[in-house]
Amino acid sequence: MDVRQLRHFMAVAETLHFGRAAERLGMTQPPLSQSILSLEQALGAALFTRTKRTVSLTPFGAAWLPHARAALERMNALPEIARRLREGEAGRLELSFISTADYSILPDLVRRYAQLCPGVEIVLTEATSDVQIAALLAGRQHAGLIIPPSGMALPEALRYRPLVSEPLVMALPESWLREGRLSLAAGRLPPEALAGLPLIIFPRRSAPAFHDLVTGYFAAHVGGAHVVQEAIQMQTIISLVSAGMGVAMVPASLRNLARAGVRYVDLAGPAPCLETGIVWRGGDTSPTLERFLAVAQAGAVP
């Protein structure tokens, strides 16, 4: 059985006339009759009842007709499916992201990509930068949104493109401000007010660049950081701040994470900035990835 025989069967089933079916197919009647006979032999049952005047579907042929039609429709769709896969309009994109990206670039990036390529299945996985890099090197995931390592290059197998840089702000327990434990100057927190404050931070093994940026700021302004708790998810860090366990230095986009008992405050003076970018395997020519990289580049901050 082949596609040609299915087309022959459909033509006869729709016309119920071998002559008209042959004309539609651009062939003569004898080879069409032979093709149908060969198909019936392959199936082990007659498809048509033939008389000198009429052709009709057998009960078996009528029952098999919708299945043959569906198979042909799927076959006819294959070239368009191939085109969409080739051009990245269909398929699968596996994207990992750090928790901070969930409140900054991730929502808009995914929205713009989904609008451009609605036929692509997007699989999102939250993970720290170190886990994402390891997964990419192991051949998993297409791309990741990470904080690039500071003071060291990424593995040669990977490619990286910066997307956004944003200042850090302080997440403070609201109760500390009400009780006067912390005082603001013109709505901002003076760096010297950080001295001795309990700090909640990402562990260095998971986000070395972020960790070093925060501890470096504390070292430069108050001699060092008093770290009391580490957490690998930004939601957890903000929850601990809400509980009054300490303060945290977070990207400004975390203001989008509203939490009772937490106030986000700008730092007085120049604030450190955190870069977030996209990383992927060099040489990965997946069409869905190539389209995603183009969307990401279009939305990158110059």
Short mmCIF file of C-alpha atoms in Angstrom, two decimals, residues 94-98 105 109 125 132-133 136 140-147 159-161 163 276-281 289 292-293:
data_model
loop_
_atom_site.label_atom_id
_atom_site.label_comp_id
_atom_site.label_asym_id
_atom_site.label_seq_id
_atom_site.Cartn_x
_atom_site.Cartn_y
_atom_site.Cartn_z
CA GLU A 94 12.96 24.55 26.12
CA LEU A 95 13.90 27.66 28.09
CA SER A 96 15.24 27.89 31.63
CA PHE A 97 15.37 31.08 33.67
CA ILE A 98 16.58 32.51 36.96
CA ILE A 105 12.41 40.27 31.07
CA LEU A 109 10.05 37.95 26.09
CA THR A 125 12.03 25.66 33.83
CA GLN A 132 21.31 26.12 33.68
CA ILE A 133 24.89 26.18 32.44
CA LEU A 136 23.17 23.28 28.46
CA ARG A 140 19.56 19.73 27.68
CA GLN A 141 17.48 22.88 27.14
CA HIS A 142 17.76 25.22 24.16
CA ALA A 143 18.62 28.39 26.05
CA GLY A 144 18.63 29.99 29.48
CA LEU A 145 18.24 33.39 31.09
CA ILE A 146 21.13 33.75 33.50
CA ILE A 147 23.27 36.17 35.47
CA ARG A 159 27.37 31.63 23.66
CA TYR A 160 26.06 34.57 25.67
CA ARG A 161 24.24 37.81 24.86
CA LEU A 163 19.72 41.54 27.48
CA THR A 276 20.84 39.37 32.89
CA GLY A 277 21.37 37.73 29.51
CA ILE A 278 20.64 34.72 27.37
CA VAL A 279 22.96 31.73 27.02
CA TRP A 280 22.83 28.88 24.51
CA ARG A 281 25.02 26.21 22.94
CA LEU A 289 16.05 28.69 19.05
CA PHE A 292 13.84 33.05 19.94
CA LEU A 293 17.31 34.60 19.81
#
